[in-house]
CSV table of C-alpha atoms in Angstrom, one decimal:
chain,number,residue,atom,x,y,z
J,85,TYR,CA,55.7,95.7,111.1
J,86,ARG,CA,57.6,94.3,114.1
J,87,TYR,CA,54.7,91.9,115.0
J,88,LEU,CA,54.5,90.6,111.4
J,89,GLY,CA,58.3,90.2,111.3
J,90,GLY,CA,58.3,88.3,114.6
J,91,GLU,CA,55.5,86.0,113.3
J,92,GLY,CA,57.6,85.2,110.1
J,93,PHE,CA,55.3,87.1,107.6
J,94,LEU,CA,58.0,89.7,106.9
J,95,PRO,CA,61.8,89.2,106.7
J,96,GLY,CA,63.5,89.8,110.0
J,97,TYR,CA,66.4,91.7,108.6
J,98,ALA,CA,64.1,94.4,107.2
J,99,PHE,CA,61.8,94.6,110.2
J,100,PRO,CA,63.8,93.4,113.3
J,101,PRO,CA,61.4,92.9,116.2
J,102,GLN,CA,64.2,93.1,118.8
J,103,ALA,CA,66.3,95.9,117.2
J,104,THR,CA,69.2,97.5,119.0
J,105,ILE,CA,68.8,101.3,118.8
J,106,LEU,CA,71.7,103.8,118.4
J,107,SER,CA,71.0,107.4,119.4
J,108,LEU,CA,73.1,110.3,118.2
J,109,ASP,CA,74.1,113.3,120.2
J,110,ASP,CA,73.3,116.0,117.6
J,111,ARG,CA,70.3,114.4,115.9
J,112,GLU,CA,66.9,113.1,116.8
J,113,ASP,CA,67.3,110.2,114.4
J,114,GLU,CA,67.6,106.7,115.7
J,115,MET,CA,69.4,103.9,113.9
J,116,PRO,CA,67.9,100.4,114.5
J,117,ARG,CA,70.0,97.3,113.8
J,118,ASP,CA,69.5,93.6,114.1
J,119,PRO,CA,71.3,92.6,117.3
J,120,GLY,CA,73.4,90.1,115.5
J,121,ILE,CA,74.8,92.9,113.3
J,122,ALA,CA,74.9,95.5,116.1
J,123,LEU,CA,77.0,93.3,118.3
J,124,THR,CA,80.0,94.5,116.3
J,125,GLU,CA,78.7,97.6,114.5
J,126,TYR,CA,77.6,99.2,117.7
J,127,ALA,CA,80.4,97.8,119.9
J,128,PRO,CA,82.1,100.2,122.4
J,129,GLY,CA,84.7,102.4,120.8
J,130,ASN,CA,83.6,101.6,117.2
J,131,PHE,CA,82.8,104.4,114.7
J,132,VAL,CA,79.7,104.6,112.5
J,133,TYR,CA,79.0,107.0,109.6
J,134,TYR,CA,75.7,108.7,109.1
J,135,ARG,CA,74.8,111.4,106.6
J,136,GLY,CA,78.4,112.3,106.0
J,137,GLN,CA,79.4,112.5,109.7
J,138,ARG,CA,81.5,110.3,111.9
J,139,TYR,CA,80.2,109.1,115.3
J,140,GLU,CA,81.9,107.2,118.1
J,141,ILE,CA,80.0,104.7,120.3
J,142,THR,CA,80.7,106.2,123.7
J,143,HIS,CA,77.8,105.3,126.1
J,144,ALA,CA,75.4,102.5,126.9
J,145,ARG,CA,71.7,102.7,127.7
J,146,PRO,CA,71.7,99.5,129.8
J,147,ARG,CA,68.7,97.7,131.2
J,148,ARG,CA,68.4,97.6,135.0
J,149,ARG,CA,66.7,95.1,137.3
J,150,GLN,CA,65.7,94.9,141.0
J,151,ALA,CA,68.6,94.3,143.3
J,152,ALA,CA,68.3,90.9,145.0
J,153,SER,CA,70.7,91.6,147.8
J,154,THR,CA,68.9,94.6,149.4
J,155,ALA,CA,65.5,94.8,151.0
J,156,GLU,CA,64.9,98.4,149.9
J,157,PRO,CA,63.8,99.1,146.3
J,158,GLN,CA,67.1,99.5,144.5
J,159,THR,CA,68.1,98.6,141.0
J,160,GLU,CA,71.3,97.3,139.5
J,161,LEU,CA,72.8,96.7,136.1
J,162,ASP,CA,71.3,93.6,134.4
J,163,ILE,CA,74.6,91.6,134.4
J,164,GLU,CA,74.8,87.8,134.6
J,165,PRO,CA,77.8,85.5,134.8
J,166,VAL,CA,78.7,83.6,131.6
J,167,LEU,CA,80.6,80.3,131.7
J,168,LEU,CA,82.1,78.6,128.7
J,169,CYS,CA,83.1,75.0,128.7
J,170,PRO,CA,86.8,74.7,127.6
J,171,VAL,CA,86.2,71.4,125.8
J,172,CYS,CA,82.9,71.8,123.8
J,173,GLN,CA,82.5,75.6,124.2
J,174,ARG,CA,78.9,75.2,125.4
J,175,ALA,CA,77.6,78.4,127.2
J,176,TYR,CA,76.0,78.6,130.6
J,177,ILE,CA,74.3,81.8,131.8
J,178,GLY,CA,73.2,82.8,135.2
J,179,GLU,CA,74.2,82.2,138.8
J,180,HIS,CA,72.5,78.8,139.0
J,181,GLU,CA,74.0,77.4,135.7
J,182,VAL,CA,77.6,78.6,136.3
J,183,LYS,CA,77.8,76.7,139.6
J,184,ARG,CA,77.6,73.3,137.9
J,185,ALA,CA,80.6,71.0,138.4
J,186,ARG,CA,80.5,69.3,135.0
J,187,CYS,CA,79.4,70.2,131.5
J,188,GLU,CA,76.9,68.2,129.6
J,189,CYS,CA,79.8,66.8,127.6
J,190,GLY,CA,81.4,65.5,130.8
J,191,ALA,CA,84.2,68.1,131.1
J,192,ASP,CA,85.2,69.3,134.6
J,193,LEU,CA,84.1,72.9,135.2
J,194,SER,CA,85.3,73.3,138.8
J,195,GLY,CA,88.4,75.3,137.8
J,196,VAL,CA,86.8,77.4,135.1
J,197,HIS,CA,86.0,81.0,136.1
J,198,PRO,CA,83.0,82.8,134.6
J,199,TRP,CA,83.0,86.2,133.0
J,200,GLN,CA,80.4,89.0,133.4
J,201,GLY,CA,78.0,89.2,130.6
J,202,MET,CA,75.5,91.9,129.6
J,203,GLU,CA,72.9,91.5,126.9
J,204,LEU,CA,73.6,94.0,124.1
J,205,PRO,CA,72.0,97.3,125.2
J,206,ASP,CA,70.9,100.3,123.2
J,207,MET,CA,73.8,102.6,122.5
J,208,TYR,CA,74.6,106.3,122.3
J,209,ALA,CA,77.2,107.9,120.0
J,210,GLN,CA,78.9,111.3,119.9
J,211,GLY,CA,80.1,113.1,116.8
J,212,ARG,CA,83.9,113.1,116.1
J,213,ALA,CA,85.7,115.2,113.5
J,214,ARG,CA,88.9,113.2,113.5
J,215,ILE,CA,90.4,110.0,115.0
J,216,THR,CA,93.9,109.2,116.2
J,217,ALA,CA,96.3,106.6,114.9
J,218,ASP,CA,95.7,104.4,117.9
J,219,GLU,CA,91.9,104.4,117.1
J,220,GLU,CA,92.6,103.6,113.5
J,221,GLU,CA,94.7,100.6,114.6
J,222,ARG,CA,91.9,99.5,117.0
J,223,MET,CA,89.4,99.7,114.2
J,224,ARG,CA,91.6,97.6,111.9
J,225,LEU,CA,92.0,94.8,114.5
J,226,GLY,CA,88.2,94.7,115.1
J,227,TYR,CA,86.4,92.6,117.7
J,228,VAL,CA,86.4,88.9,118.7
J,229,VAL,CA,82.9,87.5,118.4
J,230,SER,CA,82.3,83.8,119.1
J,231,PRO,CA,79.1,81.7,118.8
J,232,HIS,CA,78.2,79.1,121.4
J,233,TYR,CA,75.6,76.4,121.3
J,234,ARG,CA,73.1,75.9,124.1
J,235,SER,CA,70.8,72.9,124.0
J,236,GLY,CA,67.2,73.0,125.1
J,237,GLY,CA,65.0,72.8,122.0
J,238,GLN,CA,62.9,70.1,120.5
J,239,LEU,CA,65.2,67.5,118.9
J,240,GLN,CA,64.8,65.2,115.9
J,241,THR,CA,67.7,62.8,115.1
J,242,PHE,CA,68.3,61.2,111.7
J,243,ARG,CA,70.8,58.8,110.4
J,244,VAL,CA,71.7,59.7,106.8
J,245,SER,CA,73.0,56.9,104.6
J,246,GLY,CA,74.6,56.9,101.2
J,247,ALA,CA,75.7,54.0,98.9
J,248,GLY,CA,74.5,51.5,101.5
J,249,ARG,CA,76.4,52.8,104.5
J,250,ARG,CA,76.1,55.5,107.1
J,251,ALA,CA,77.2,58.9,105.9
J,252,PHE,CA,76.6,61.2,108.9
J,253,GLY,CA,74.2,62.0,111.7
J,254,LEU,CA,71.8,64.9,111.4
J,255,THR,CA,70.0,66.5,114.4
J,256,LEU,CA,67.3,69.1,113.8
J,257,GLU,CA,66.5,71.3,116.8
J,258,HIS,CA,63.5,73.6,116.9
J,259,ASN,CA,63.9,76.7,119.1
J,260,GLY,CA,67.5,76.0,119.9
J,261,GLU,CA,69.7,78.6,121.3
J,262,VAL,CA,73.0,80.1,120.1
J,263,LEU,CA,74.8,82.6,122.3
J,264,LEU,CA,76.8,85.2,120.4
J,265,VAL,CA,79.6,86.7,122.6
J,266,ASN,CA,81.6,89.8,121.8
J,267,ARG,CA,84.7,89.2,123.9
J,268,GLY,CA,86.2,92.7,123.3
J,269,GLN,CA,88.7,94.3,121.0
J,270,ARG,CA,91.2,92.0,119.3
J,271,GLU,CA,94.7,92.3,120.7
J,272,GLN,CA,97.9,92.0,118.7
J,273,GLU,CA,99.1,89.7,121.5
J,274,GLY,CA,97.0,87.7,123.9
J,275,ASP,CA,93.3,87.2,124.3
J,276,PRO,CA,90.7,90.1,124.4
J,277,GLN,CA,90.0,91.5,127.8
J,278,GLY,CA,86.3,92.4,127.4
J,279,PHE,CA,84.9,95.9,127.9
J,280,THR,CA,84.8,98.3,130.8
J,281,LEU,CA,81.7,100.3,131.7
J,282,CYS,CA,81.2,103.0,134.3
J,283,ARG,CA,78.2,102.2,136.5
J,284,LYS,CA,77.4,105.9,137.2
J,285,CYS,CA,77.6,107.6,133.8
J,286,TYR,CA,77.4,104.5,131.6
J,287,ARG,CA,80.4,105.5,129.5
J,288,TRP,CA,82.5,102.9,127.8
J,289,LEU,CA,86.1,103.2,128.8
J,290,VAL,CA,88.2,102.4,125.8
J,291,GLY,CA,92.0,102.3,126.0
J,292,LYS,CA,94.6,101.3,128.6
J,293,ASP,CA,94.5,104.4,130.7
J,294,ALA,CA,90.8,105.3,130.3
J,295,GLY,CA,89.9,103.7,133.7
J,296,SER,CA,92.4,105.6,135.8
J,297,ALA,CA,91.6,108.9,134.0
J,298,HIS,CA,87.9,108.4,134.5
J,299,LEU,CA,87.9,108.0,138.3
J,300,SER,CA,88.3,111.0,140.7
J,301,THR,CA,90.9,110.9,143.4
J,302,ALA,CA,91.5,113.0,146.5
J,303,LYS,CA,93.9,115.2,144.5
J,304,GLU,CA,92.4,115.4,141.1
J,305,ARG,CA,88.9,115.2,139.5
J,306,GLY,CA,88.4,112.5,136.9
J,307,ASP,CA,86.5,112.6,133.6
J,308,CYS,CA,83.3,111.1,135.0
J,309,PRO,CA,80.5,113.7,135.1
J,310,ARG,CA,78.9,111.9,138.0
J,311,ASN,CA,82.2,111.9,140.0
J,312,ALA,CA,82.9,108.2,140.1
J,313,SER,CA,85.7,107.6,142.6
J,314,ASP,CA,85.5,103.9,143.7
J,315,PRO,CA,87.1,101.2,141.5
J,316,ASN,CA,83.9,99.3,142.1
J,317,ASP,CA,82.1,101.9,140.1
J,318,LEU,CA,83.7,100.4,137.0
J,319,VAL,CA,82.5,97.0,135.5
J,320,ALA,CA,85.6,95.5,133.9
J,321,ARG,CA,86.1,92.3,131.9
J,322,LEU,CA,82.5,92.6,130.6
J,323,TRP,CA,81.3,90.5,127.6
J,324,LEU,CA,78.4,91.7,125.4
J,325,THR,CA,76.0,88.9,124.5
J,326,LYS,CA,73.0,88.2,122.3
J,327,LEU,CA,71.0,85.0,122.7
J,328,LEU,CA,69.4,83.8,119.4
J,329,ARG,CA,66.5,81.4,119.5
J,330,SER,CA,66.0,79.7,116.2
J,331,ASP,CA,66.0,76.4,114.3
J,332,LEU,CA,69.4,74.6,114.2
J,333,ALA,CA,70.8,71.8,112.2
J,334,ILE,CA,73.7,69.8,113.7
J,335,PHE,CA,75.8,67.6,111.4
J,336,ASP,CA,77.9,64.9,112.9
J,337,VAL,CA,80.2,63.8,110.1
J,338,PRO,CA,82.9,61.2,110.7
J,339,LEU,CA,86.4,62.4,109.9
J,340,PRO,CA,87.8,60.7,106.8
J,341,ALA,CA,91.2,59.1,107.2
J,342,ASN,CA,94.4,61.1,106.5
J,343,LEU,CA,92.6,64.4,106.5
J,344,GLU,CA,93.3,67.4,108.7
J,345,PRO,CA,90.2,68.0,110.9
J,346,ALA,CA,90.3,71.8,110.8
J,347,ILE,CA,90.6,71.9,107.0
J,348,PHE,CA,88.0,69.2,106.4
J,349,TYR,CA,85.3,70.5,108.7
J,350,THR,CA,85.8,74.2,107.8
J,351,THR,CA,85.4,73.4,104.1
J,352,LEU,CA,82.4,71.2,104.7
J,353,LEU,CA,80.7,73.9,106.9
J,354,TYR,CA,80.9,76.5,104.1
J,355,THR,CA,79.9,73.9,101.5
J,356,LEU,CA,76.7,73.1,103.4
J,357,LEU,CA,76.0,76.8,103.9
J,358,ARG,CA,76.4,77.6,100.3
J,359,ALA,CA,74.4,74.6,99.2
J,360,LEU,CA,71.5,75.7,101.4
J,361,MET,CA,71.6,79.2,100.1
J,362,VAL,CA,71.5,78.1,96.5
J,363,ALA,CA,68.9,75.4,97.0
J,364,PHE,CA,66.5,77.6,99.0
J,365,ASN,CA,67.4,80.9,97.4
J,366,LEU,CA,68.5,82.5,100.6
J,367,ASP,CA,70.5,85.6,101.4
J,368,GLU,CA,73.9,85.2,103.1
J,369,SER,CA,72.6,86.9,106.2
J,370,GLU,CA,69.8,84.4,106.7
J,371,LEU,CA,72.0,81.5,107.8
J,372,GLY,CA,75.0,81.3,110.2
J,373,GLY,CA,77.2,78.4,111.1
J,374,PHE,CA,80.2,77.5,113.2
J,375,LEU,CA,82.2,74.5,114.4
J,376,SER,CA,81.9,73.1,117.9
J,377,PRO,CA,84.3,70.5,119.5
J,378,ALA,CA,82.5,67.2,119.5
J,379,GLY,CA,84.2,65.6,122.6
J,380,ASP,CA,84.2,61.8,123.2
J,381,ALA,CA,80.4,61.3,123.1
J,382,VAL,CA,80.2,61.5,119.2
J,383,GLY,CA,82.8,58.8,118.5
J,384,ASP,CA,84.7,59.3,115.3
J,385,VAL,CA,83.4,62.8,114.8
J,386,ALA,CA,86.1,65.4,115.6
J,387,GLN,CA,84.0,68.5,115.3
J,388,ARG,CA,80.3,69.2,115.0
J,389,ILE,CA,78.9,71.5,112.3
J,390,ILE,CA,76.1,73.7,113.7
J,391,ILE,CA,74.0,75.8,111.2
J,392,TYR,CA,71.4,78.1,112.5
J,393,GLU,CA,68.8,80.5,111.0
J,394,THR,CA,69.4,84.1,111.8
J,395,SER,CA,66.1,85.5,110.5
J,396,VAL,CA,63.6,86.3,113.3
J,397,GLY,CA,60.7,83.9,113.1
J,398,GLY,CA,62.7,81.5,111.1
J,399,SER,CA,62.7,80.8,107.4
J,400,GLY,CA,61.7,77.1,107.7
J,401,VAL,CA,64.7,76.0,105.7
J,402,LEU,CA,66.3,73.7,108.3
J,403,ALA,CA,63.0,72.2,109.4
J,404,ALA,CA,62.5,71.3,105.7
J,405,LEU,CA,65.6,69.1,105.8
J,406,GLY,CA,63.6,66.6,107.9
J,407,GLU,CA,60.6,66.4,105.5
J,408,PRO,CA,60.3,63.6,102.9
J,409,GLY,CA,61.9,64.5,99.5
């Protein structure tokens, strides 16, 4: 099923080839989810309901890789730095990419500090009979998930005209990349601060005092079952990421006079999404879209509209926009 789904013969939402797995502490059942959905549903500290019981996402089952800094065979958590351009929000991943001085849009990146990023791992949940008022408030606020465009696919550029004049520019990209980033729990004031993970027991530390209570000191033993005592045993300010490779359509539409950019482009984004869903008989989960700052390179375009296919293997809808008729 996963092979056929990856080749596009079966819908990706029903047979995800790269599913994120949630294991439960009191059952042998495993719950697979598409990573795009699991990025929030299986986020640290969240609650899921299964067969009438409530479970809390408490631990990660992270991937590990060979440590590059040591000669002996040791492994370390598969964590890479992630840098976001403050102007166009383009994402750069890895030690080599985050060291660049300028973004592709021309913005200066020398003063921008990268965050630590981990690709969404499989998760582990424990049963909970009741939750506190603080946990209910945290669930209500939710998480901050942002999409970011990464170029690198095969491009086709079109100039779309209407009534004898240029209407907008359309760029179709095959195997383009969109990075989804869960930046952490939404705060009532300020920006989210990412997640914190214990390197030894792989527990997610949720809450203001969870880190100090988890570590052992000379006078008192902490909550870590593997006796973590060094602050370096905790990975703080961690983003959870998922890189989607799919077909993209980028609309560069000039801003009409006397219109607010945010209102115009947001309305046009959802109009295009709804039109594609109706014309091609798609489910809402098969297409995603977001706005990206255009920068100075696109002229009279204030924001770029980026629409991407979420189904694994692609649905062929966006590629069809470049076909005659």
